[in-house]
Every structure is written in structure tokens, then in C-alpha cells.
Tab-separated table of C-alpha atoms and ligand atoms in Angstrom:
chain	number	residue	atom	x	y	z
A	1	MET	CA	26.994	12.472	-11.449
A	2	ASN	CA	25.838	9.373	-13.385
A	3	ILE	CA	22.404	7.900	-12.795
A	4	ILE	CA	20.851	4.773	-14.298
A	5	TYR	CA	17.094	4.439	-14.587
A	6	TYR	CA	14.719	1.540	-15.216
A	7	ALA	CA	10.990	1.319	-14.463
A	8	ALA	CA	8.976	-1.658	-15.634
A	9	GLY	CA	5.606	-1.009	-17.241
A	10	VAL	CA	5.810	2.800	-17.390
A	11	GLN	CA	6.512	5.187	-20.224
A	12	PRO	CA	10.107	6.266	-19.485
A	13	GLU	CA	9.648	9.880	-20.583
A	14	ILE	CA	7.185	10.598	-17.785
A	15	TRP	CA	9.784	9.873	-15.105
A	16	LEU	CA	12.790	11.091	-17.065
A	17	ASP	CA	11.288	14.537	-17.674
A	18	ALA	CA	10.726	14.923	-13.936
A	19	PHE	CA	14.226	13.694	-13.055
A	20	HIS	CA	15.881	15.974	-15.622
A	21	HIS	CA	13.950	18.868	-14.112
A	22	TYR	CA	14.997	18.204	-10.507
A	23	LEU	CA	18.509	16.878	-11.274
A	24	PRO	CA	19.569	19.234	-14.081
A	25	ASP	CA	23.308	18.561	-13.714
A	26	ALA	CA	23.112	14.752	-13.619
A	27	GLN	CA	23.754	12.432	-16.562
A	28	ILE	CA	20.664	10.221	-16.434
A	29	ARG	CA	20.457	7.265	-18.796
A	30	ARG	CA	17.918	4.512	-19.334
A	31	TRP	CA	19.561	1.253	-18.312
A	32	GLN	CA	19.615	-1.435	-21.002
A	33	GLU	CA	20.856	-5.010	-20.992
A	34	GLY	CA	24.682	-5.049	-21.077
A	35	ASP	CA	25.130	-1.536	-19.604
A	36	ASP	CA	27.760	-1.869	-16.884
A	37	ALA	CA	29.264	1.600	-17.236
A	38	PRO	CA	29.802	3.399	-13.904
A	39	ALA	CA	26.848	4.914	-12.054
A	40	ASP	CA	26.447	6.751	-8.761
A	41	TYR	CA	22.741	6.139	-8.236
A	42	ALA	CA	20.018	3.857	-9.622
A	43	LEU	CA	16.343	4.843	-9.910
A	44	VAL	CA	14.236	1.700	-10.283
A	45	TRP	CA	10.829	0.066	-10.253
A	46	LYS	CA	10.846	-3.739	-10.604
A	47	PRO	CA	14.292	-3.827	-12.264
A	48	PRO	CA	15.833	-6.979	-13.755
A	49	ALA	CA	18.528	-8.597	-11.581
A	50	ALA	CA	21.165	-7.923	-14.278
A	51	MET	CA	20.826	-4.165	-13.743
A	52	LEU	CA	21.989	-4.265	-10.126
A	53	ARG	CA	24.032	-7.453	-9.765
A	54	GLY	CA	27.610	-6.667	-8.686
A	55	ARG	CA	27.122	-2.869	-8.837
A	56	ARG	CA	29.177	-1.918	-5.801
A	57	ASP	CA	29.835	1.503	-7.327
A	58	LEU	CA	26.308	2.674	-6.469
A	59	LYS	CA	25.884	5.050	-3.540
A	60	ALA	CA	22.158	4.231	-3.254
A	61	ILE	CA	19.277	2.582	-5.090
A	62	PHE	CA	16.054	4.598	-5.107
A	63	ILE	CA	12.818	2.635	-5.485
A	64	LEU	CA	10.110	4.538	-7.355
A	65	GLY	CA	7.327	3.506	-4.975
A	66	ALA	CA	6.616	2.749	-1.319
A	67	GLY	CA	6.567	-1.056	-1.372
A	68	VAL	CA	9.882	-2.897	-1.522
A	69	ASP	CA	8.663	-6.501	-1.707
A	70	ALA	CA	9.406	-6.771	-5.453
A	71	ILE	CA	12.971	-5.476	-5.248
A	72	LEU	CA	13.834	-7.579	-2.210
A	73	GLN	CA	12.933	-10.649	-4.254
A	74	LEU	CA	16.156	-9.981	-6.210
A	75	GLY	CA	17.999	-11.319	-3.137
A	76	ASP	CA	21.703	-11.870	-3.850
A	77	ALA	CA	21.512	-9.768	-7.011
A	78	LEU	CA	21.246	-6.670	-4.801
A	79	PRO	CA	24.710	-5.258	-4.157
A	80	ALA	CA	25.656	-5.630	-0.486
A	81	ASN	CA	25.975	-2.433	1.559
A	82	VAL	CA	24.225	-0.243	-1.013
A	83	PRO	CA	21.240	1.410	0.720
A	84	LEU	CA	17.779	0.898	-0.751
A	85	ILE	CA	15.618	3.990	-0.331
A	86	ARG	CA	11.880	3.975	-0.925
A	87	VAL	CA	9.448	6.807	-1.637
A	88	ASP	CA	8.213	8.293	1.604
A	89	ASP	CA	4.625	9.518	1.086
A	90	ALA	CA	5.337	12.132	-1.662
A	91	GLY	CA	1.623	12.528	-2.384
A	92	MET	CA	0.604	8.901	-1.799
A	93	GLY	CA	-0.636	9.469	1.738
A	94	VAL	CA	-3.474	11.795	0.798
A	95	GLN	CA	-4.617	9.380	-1.923
A	96	MET	CA	-4.696	6.551	0.614
A	97	ALA	CA	-6.704	8.724	2.996
A	98	GLU	CA	-9.186	9.509	0.194
A	99	TYR	CA	-9.546	5.871	-0.863
A	100	VAL	CA	-9.968	4.445	2.630
A	101	SER	CA	-12.296	7.236	3.815
A	102	HIS	CA	-14.456	6.675	0.738
A	103	ALA	CA	-14.694	2.927	1.372
A	104	VAL	CA	-15.373	3.349	5.111
A	105	LEU	CA	-18.112	5.924	4.522
A	106	ARG	CA	-19.657	3.810	1.768
A	107	TYR	CA	-20.113	1.000	4.277
A	108	PHE	CA	-21.008	3.138	7.291
A	109	ARG	CA	-23.644	5.148	5.399
A	110	ARG	CA	-24.841	1.911	3.711
A	111	PHE	CA	-24.336	3.234	0.166
A	112	ASP	CA	-23.414	-0.316	-0.886
A	113	GLU	CA	-26.897	-1.457	0.146
A	114	TYR	CA	-28.610	1.580	-1.403
A	115	GLU	CA	-26.912	0.701	-4.723
A	116	VAL	CA	-28.502	-2.743	-4.554
A	117	GLN	CA	-31.860	-1.192	-3.644
A	118	GLN	CA	-31.671	1.276	-6.518
A	119	ASN	CA	-31.088	-1.570	-8.968
A	120	ALA	CA	-34.328	-3.096	-7.643
A	121	GLN	CA	-36.089	0.344	-7.731
A	122	LEU	CA	-36.629	0.025	-4.009
A	123	TRP	CA	-37.254	3.136	-1.840
A	124	ARG	CA	-36.466	1.925	1.684
A	125	PRO	CA	-34.507	3.914	4.285
A	126	LEU	CA	-32.235	1.632	6.321
A	127	PRO	CA	-31.466	2.159	10.022
A	128	ALA	CA	-28.192	3.992	10.676
A	129	TYR	CA	-25.272	2.073	12.143
A	130	ASP	CA	-24.085	3.031	15.617
A	131	LYS	CA	-20.840	4.909	15.117
A	132	ALA	CA	-19.527	3.877	18.537
A	133	GLU	CA	-19.656	0.259	17.332
A	134	PHE	CA	-18.231	0.957	13.888
A	135	SER	CA	-14.589	0.566	14.844
A	136	ILE	CA	-11.836	0.860	12.270
A	137	GLY	CA	-8.658	-1.141	12.718
A	138	LEU	CA	-5.511	-0.450	10.710
A	139	LEU	CA	-2.937	-3.179	10.207
A	140	GLY	CA	0.133	-0.979	9.732
A	141	LEU	CA	0.860	2.352	11.419
A	142	GLY	CA	3.649	3.667	9.226
A	143	VAL	CA	3.804	6.632	6.873
A	144	LEU	CA	0.620	5.767	4.982
A	145	GLY	CA	-1.284	4.273	7.932
A	146	ASN	CA	-0.825	7.490	9.884
A	147	ARG	CA	-2.042	9.583	6.963
A	148	ILE	CA	-5.155	7.395	6.683
A	149	ILE	CA	-5.775	7.908	10.406
A	150	ASP	CA	-5.485	11.679	9.983
A	151	GLY	CA	-8.144	11.509	7.262
A	152	LEU	CA	-10.511	9.355	9.336
A	153	ARG	CA	-10.108	11.236	12.600
A	154	GLU	CA	-12.559	13.928	11.501
A	155	PHE	CA	-15.458	11.446	11.336
A	156	GLY	CA	-15.250	10.270	14.956
A	157	PHE	CA	-15.034	6.493	14.470
A	158	PRO	CA	-13.305	4.453	17.192
A	159	LEU	CA	-9.797	3.878	15.817
A	160	PHE	CA	-7.510	0.896	16.453
A	161	GLY	CA	-4.065	0.152	15.072
A	162	TRP	CA	-1.539	-2.675	14.972
A	163	SER	CA	2.161	-2.436	14.236
A	164	ARG	CA	5.345	-4.346	14.855
A	165	SER	CA	6.726	-1.995	17.521
A	166	PRO	CA	4.572	-0.326	20.215
A	167	LYS	CA	3.072	3.045	19.286
A	168	ASN	CA	1.361	5.908	21.057
A	169	ILE	CA	-0.945	7.756	18.628
A	170	ASP	CA	-3.441	10.319	19.836
A	171	GLY	CA	-7.010	8.951	19.658
A	172	VAL	CA	-5.937	5.474	18.503
A	173	SER	CA	-5.955	2.290	20.616
A	174	CYS	CA	-2.614	0.802	19.615
A	175	TYR	CA	-1.623	-2.872	19.681
A	176	SER	CA	1.652	-4.420	18.595
A	177	GLY	CA	3.385	-7.692	17.856
A	178	ALA	CA	1.958	-11.179	17.544
A	179	ASP	CA	0.575	-10.958	21.106
A	180	GLY	CA	-1.489	-7.882	20.270
A	181	LEU	CA	-3.088	-9.160	17.074
A	182	ASP	CA	-5.908	-11.161	18.620
A	183	ALA	CA	-7.309	-8.315	20.768
A	184	PHE	CA	-6.897	-5.881	17.870
A	185	LEU	CA	-8.905	-8.075	15.479
A	186	ARG	CA	-11.659	-8.765	18.035
A	187	ALA	CA	-12.163	-5.002	18.461
A	188	THR	CA	-12.341	-4.303	14.712
A	189	GLN	CA	-15.409	-3.803	12.479
A	190	VAL	CA	-13.584	-2.428	9.417
A	191	LEU	CA	-10.151	-3.927	8.832
A	192	VAL	CA	-7.773	-1.791	6.750
A	193	LEU	CA	-4.548	-3.400	5.534
A	194	ILE	CA	-1.659	-0.990	5.002
A	195	LEU	CA	1.339	-3.189	5.834
A	196	PRO	CA	4.425	-4.112	3.815
A	197	LEU	CA	4.464	-7.633	2.386
A	198	THR	CA	7.177	-9.586	4.210
A	199	THR	CA	7.693	-13.183	5.305
A	200	ASP	CA	5.947	-12.216	8.574
A	201	THR	CA	2.902	-10.609	6.969
A	202	GLU	CA	2.306	-12.925	3.992
A	203	ASN	CA	-0.965	-14.892	4.453
A	204	LEU	CA	-1.478	-13.056	7.758
A	205	ILE	CA	-5.226	-12.756	7.213
A	206	ASP	CA	-6.727	-16.231	6.822
A	207	ALA	CA	-10.005	-17.831	7.927
A	208	THR	CA	-8.857	-18.048	11.566
A	209	GLN	CA	-8.039	-14.340	11.784
A	210	LEU	CA	-11.096	-13.253	9.775
A	211	ALA	CA	-13.313	-15.180	12.198
A	212	LYS	CA	-12.044	-12.976	15.050
A	213	LEU	CA	-13.406	-9.800	13.460
A	214	LYS	CA	-16.825	-8.598	14.586
A	215	SER	CA	-19.692	-10.227	12.729
A	216	GLY	CA	-20.572	-8.285	9.566
A	217	ALA	CA	-17.045	-6.884	9.316
A	218	TYR	CA	-15.616	-5.169	6.255
A	219	ILE	CA	-12.156	-5.502	4.689
A	220	ILE	CA	-10.256	-2.761	2.865
A	221	ASN	CA	-6.937	-3.931	1.393
A	222	VAL	CA	-4.664	-1.223	-0.001
A	223	ALA	CA	-1.377	-2.964	0.797
A	224	ARG	CA	-0.555	-6.177	-1.091
A	225	GLY	CA	-2.712	-9.126	-2.186
A	226	GLY	CA	-0.355	-11.609	-0.511
A	227	HIS	CA	-1.515	-10.554	2.962
A	228	ILE	CA	-4.898	-12.234	2.523
A	229	VAL	CA	-5.722	-15.882	1.792
A	230	GLU	CA	-8.144	-15.083	-1.014
A	231	ALA	CA	-10.152	-18.330	-0.869
A	232	ASP	CA	-10.731	-17.791	2.873
A	233	LEU	CA	-11.919	-14.232	2.299
A	234	LEU	CA	-14.295	-15.334	-0.442
A	235	SER	CA	-15.890	-18.052	1.690
A	236	MET	CA	-16.224	-15.668	4.675
A	237	VAL	CA	-17.960	-13.123	2.422
A	238	GLN	CA	-20.261	-15.831	1.107
A	239	SER	CA	-21.073	-16.963	4.665
A	240	GLY	CA	-21.894	-13.341	5.617
A	241	HIS	CA	-19.361	-13.058	8.444
A	242	ILE	CA	-17.588	-10.545	6.217
A	243	ALA	CA	-20.238	-8.144	4.887
A	244	GLY	CA	-18.082	-6.674	2.138
A	245	ALA	CA	-14.548	-6.107	0.911
A	246	THR	CA	-12.900	-3.318	-1.062
A	247	LEU	CA	-9.749	-4.685	-2.646
A	248	ASP	CA	-7.143	-2.688	-4.536
A	249	VAL	CA	-4.429	-5.357	-4.578
A	250	PHE	CA	-4.320	-9.039	-5.491
A	251	ARG	CA	-1.912	-11.968	-5.506
A	252	GLU	CA	-1.898	-11.964	-9.301
A	253	GLU	CA	-2.232	-8.601	-11.052
A	254	PRO	CA	-4.037	-7.934	-13.292
A	255	LEU	CA	-6.733	-10.032	-11.658
A	256	ALA	CA	-7.508	-12.985	-13.952
A	257	LEU	CA	-10.867	-12.821	-15.743
A	258	THR	CA	-11.686	-16.226	-14.247
A	259	HIS	CA	-11.051	-15.078	-10.671
A	260	PRO	CA	-14.184	-15.635	-8.531
A	261	PHE	CA	-13.854	-12.179	-6.917
A	262	TRP	CA	-15.270	-10.653	-10.137
A	263	GLN	CA	-18.544	-12.524	-9.620
A	264	GLU	CA	-19.032	-11.603	-5.940
A	265	LYS	CA	-21.075	-8.399	-5.689
A	266	ARG	CA	-19.991	-7.747	-2.109
A	267	ILE	CA	-16.387	-7.518	-3.253
A	268	ARG	CA	-15.345	-4.208	-4.824
A	269	ILE	CA	-12.296	-4.302	-7.094
A	270	THR	CA	-9.959	-1.496	-8.146
A	271	PRO	CA	-6.807	-2.020	-10.253
A	272	HIS	CA	-4.032	-1.106	-7.769
A	273	ILE	CA	-4.730	2.617	-7.854
A	274	SER	CA	-5.319	3.467	-4.196
A	275	ALA	CA	-2.090	5.508	-4.149
A	276	LEU	CA	-0.279	6.154	-7.403
A	277	THR	CA	3.287	7.411	-7.270
A	278	VAL	CA	3.149	11.136	-7.964
A	279	ARG	CA	6.067	11.505	-10.363
A	280	LYS	CA	6.961	15.179	-9.856
A	281	GLU	CA	6.736	15.011	-6.077
A	282	SER	CA	8.668	11.732	-5.926
A	283	ALA	CA	11.394	12.965	-8.295
A	284	LYS	CA	11.736	16.104	-6.170
A	285	GLN	CA	11.998	14.009	-2.999
A	286	ILE	CA	14.638	11.749	-4.575
A	287	ALA	CA	16.641	14.720	-5.876
A	288	GLU	CA	16.615	16.257	-2.383
A	289	LYS	CA	17.764	12.977	-0.872
A	290	ILE	CA	20.586	12.645	-3.407
A	291	ALA	CA	21.711	16.167	-2.497
A	292	ALA	CA	21.558	15.264	1.209
A	293	LEU	CA	23.555	12.057	0.669
A	294	GLU	CA	26.175	14.007	-1.290
A	295	ARG	CA	26.501	16.300	1.743
A	296	GLY	CA	26.988	13.225	3.938
A	297	GLU	CA	23.606	13.567	5.659
A	298	VAL	CA	21.221	10.839	6.780
A	299	VAL	CA	17.903	10.473	4.882
A	300	VAL	CA	14.578	8.845	5.798
A	301	GLY	CA	13.045	5.929	3.919
A	302	VAL	CA	16.092	3.632	4.018
A	303	VAL	CA	14.880	0.025	3.891
A	304	ASP	CA	15.847	-2.254	6.759
A	305	GLN	CA	16.517	-5.393	4.739
A	306	SER	CA	16.534	-7.597	7.849
A	307	LYS	CA	12.895	-6.605	8.525
A	308	GLY	CA	11.895	-6.634	4.851
A	309	TYR	CA	10.548	-3.044	4.739
B	401	NAP	P1	5.896	1.959	6.427
B	401	NAP	O1	5.985	3.401	6.727
B	401	NAP	O2	7.150	1.156	6.366
B	401	NAP	O3	4.926	1.317	7.517
B	401	NAP	C1	4.750	-0.043	7.655
B	401	NAP	C2	3.926	-0.340	8.892
B	401	NAP	O4	3.673	-1.756	8.954
B	401	NAP	C3	4.679	0.023	10.182
B	401	NAP	O5	3.796	0.544	11.143
B	401	NAP	C4	5.222	-1.333	10.642
B	401	NAP	O6	5.422	-1.442	12.042
B	401	NAP	C5	4.091	-2.246	10.217
B	401	NAP	N1	4.560	-3.632	10.126
B	401	NAP	C6	5.491	-4.148	9.290
B	401	NAP	N2	5.681	-5.465	9.547
B	401	NAP	C7	4.867	-5.776	10.572
B	401	NAP	C8	4.615	-6.944	11.300
B	401	NAP	N3	5.261	-8.105	11.034
B	401	NAP	N4	3.716	-6.911	12.296
B	401	NAP	C9	3.078	-5.756	12.592
B	401	NAP	N5	3.263	-4.588	11.938
B	401	NAP	C10	4.155	-4.600	10.938
B	401	NAP	O7	5.151	1.700	5.044
B	401	NAP	P2	4.104	2.645	4.298
B	401	NAP	O8	4.788	3.711	3.559
B	401	NAP	O9	3.059	3.031	5.273
B	401	NAP	O10	3.519	1.622	3.211
B	401	NAP	C11	2.886	0.410	3.600
B	401	NAP	C12	2.676	-0.478	2.396
B	401	NAP	O11	1.631	0.037	1.569
B	401	NAP	C13	3.835	-0.597	1.422
B	401	NAP	O12	4.807	-1.517	1.891
B	401	NAP	C14	3.174	-1.062	0.140
B	401	NAP	O13	3.180	-2.474	0.066
B	401	NAP	C15	1.733	-0.576	0.287
B	401	NAP	N6	1.377	0.418	-0.753
B	401	NAP	C16	0.355	0.146	-1.597
B	401	NAP	C17	0.004	1.067	-2.565
B	401	NAP	C18	-1.175	0.842	-3.485
B	401	NAP	O14	-1.375	1.606	-4.414
B	401	NAP	N7	-1.990	-0.156	-3.256
B	401	NAP	C19	0.703	2.279	-2.668
B	401	NAP	C20	1.750	2.517	-1.789
B	401	NAP	C21	2.078	1.579	-0.825
B	401	NAP	P3	6.545	-0.528	12.783
B	401	NAP	O15	6.000	0.876	12.739
B	401	NAP	O16	6.589	-1.067	14.150
B	401	NAP	O17	7.804	-0.679	11.985
B	402	GLV	C1	2.651	0.798	-4.901
B	402	GLV	O1	2.023	-0.201	-4.750
B	402	GLV	C2	3.788	1.144	-4.116
B	402	GLV	O2	4.269	0.300	-3.346
B	402	GLV	O3	4.257	2.288	-4.217
């Protein structure tokens, strides 16, 4: 079996060692410009169009992450009828649960305000928030959204969720579709974004939608920067309607040094680390899926290109 590999911005050995371990009989080669020798599978993260254009010999293209927005931008360069398969959790879910739980608890237990008080050497206990009012709303109830919910469940916050298709999740008030968005946002104190970036979800959260959140709401974005109109978020934070935001993703990454988010103390910034791809676990998952495909079986994580995720 021949496999071509390309991952932008990562040291190739880290992935290749894991793939050689889990696919010991495969011939795996790093793809380079001009390589059009036959291949059965491609393993990619942000590949150039030239790698995949016209490659009808591929049985599947495996994306080395959960989000598929970057690869779908290749458009016509993607060979028709070759399935795109994304990483399905493989150790990302627990990281998302850790990140979001940390941010939620930081706001609920007012650690953000105690940090400010400490800087002013101020000893002043603040009143506790009412947990029944501290509702958490997740935009996105897929693989990672569900894992975040499992992590939060323990704490007893009211939980809300929004997805494209209707859902029934124990202990979560579920809303769906464009018609459900308004009621979902009005019920939400902490908005967590864990959606794919598609034409339907780009710029979804603008000033109009932010205004529907409860006053003093918080934003946690672990999905993609393109979901939020950044200037609208900044002005809503400055007005106080949004009390704080924890952002892991941005329209332009790395975030430019001149970006005003750096100067706003109520905005917390992390460099797209909320869920890193765990190489060993992902390589193992991909190897198992290749084996299943070779046996003619169906695998999970196949991208529906008409939906964009
Ligand atoms: P997933 O399993 O495909 O789940 C996506 C969820 O979003 C589903 O519940 C889906 O609804 C919902 N959705 C999609 N389009 C929608 C729309 N137009 N309206 C309402 N709901 C919509 O994806 P996942 O594995 O949970 O990953 C989610 C995203 O997280 C990825 O696409 C990626 O961008 C991001 N991510 C970020 C990091 C990071 O480090 N920051 C790491 C990994 C992933 P249905 O259930 O009805 O289909
Ligand atoms: C990371 O952002 C991913 O989509 O896996």
C-alpha cells in the first residue's frame, strides 16, 4: 500500500514515526512538488492543491485534525468521489472539556476578578453567582461539543445546546436550526462555540446575536475565529454587555501584534491550543480506518461536503 503525507507547519518526523508504527507494511512517503506517482491514501493537514488535484487513484484522504474548513477551500482541486475523513476525537475531546471547564469555572468562581483585585492588593470577597442563572450554551453538539458537556455535567450548571439537526441529550435543553437560535441565545450566560466553520456559520455571532445573550455574558471560542465578528465582540466587551471572552481561535493566526484584543484585559487569548491533535492516538485511529476500508467496511468521520463538515 502506498501512502502520501503532507502536513503544513509540523515537523514531519513526529507524524511519520507514529504512522510507521501503526502502518508497518505501508510505503509512506512525504509528498513533494511534482510527485504524481500512484498512491492509495493521502494523510494531510493544509496541503497544497497540487498534491491532490486529479488524484482519482486515492481511496481516501485523511485530514490530520477535526476541522475541514481549510481543505474544503481547495474546491475543485479535491478529486471528486474520494472520501475526506477527519479525526474523530482521538484525544481532542478531553482537552476541549478541560479548556472549557477551566474557562467556565474561572468566570463562575470570579477568579478573573480576583486576579484584578490581587494586582491592586485588594482583599475583598465577592458575592457568589447563582448557579441556576449561570447557564452555559454550546453552539455545536457534535463529537467535541458532547465531550465538553460530559465534562461540565458534574458541576450542575443549566446546559443548553444548538445544532443543525434536532437532538435529545440527557440534561441539556436542545435547540436546532435558524428558528432555534434566538431562544437558545436568550437563555445563555456563557456562550461556547464548538461548530465547524462553513458558509452557514461564518460571521454567525455579530452584534445582533451578542445582544441577545444575558447581560454580563461570557464568550468561549474554541472553534474558528471566522464565527465571530471580532469588532462587534470588542465593542460589546467594552460596553460591558459581554463581561469577558476566552478566545483560542482568530480570523488571522497568529494574532497580529497590532490586534486590539491584546490590549483588552477582559479578553483572554490562547494560541489555538484548546485541543491539539494527539499524534499517536490519531495515527492509530487512521490506521484502523484504513484497515476497515480495505475490508470494505464503513467508517465514521467522513465529511459531508455538501454541508461543509
Ligand atoms: P462535529 O462532530 O462535526 O460537530 C459539529 C456540530 O456543529 C454538530 O452538532 C452540527 O450539527 C453543528 N453544526 C454544524 N453546522 C451547523 C449549523 N449551520 N447550524 C447549527 N449547528 C451546526 O465536529 P467536532 O468534531 O465537534 O468539531 C467542531 C469544530 O471544532 C471543528 O470543525 C473545528 O473547527 C473545531 N476544532 C477546534 C480545535 C482547536 O484547537 N481550537 C480543535 C479541534 C476542532 P448536527 O449535529 O446537526 O450535524
Ligand atoms: C484544529 O483546529 C482542528 O481542527 O483539529
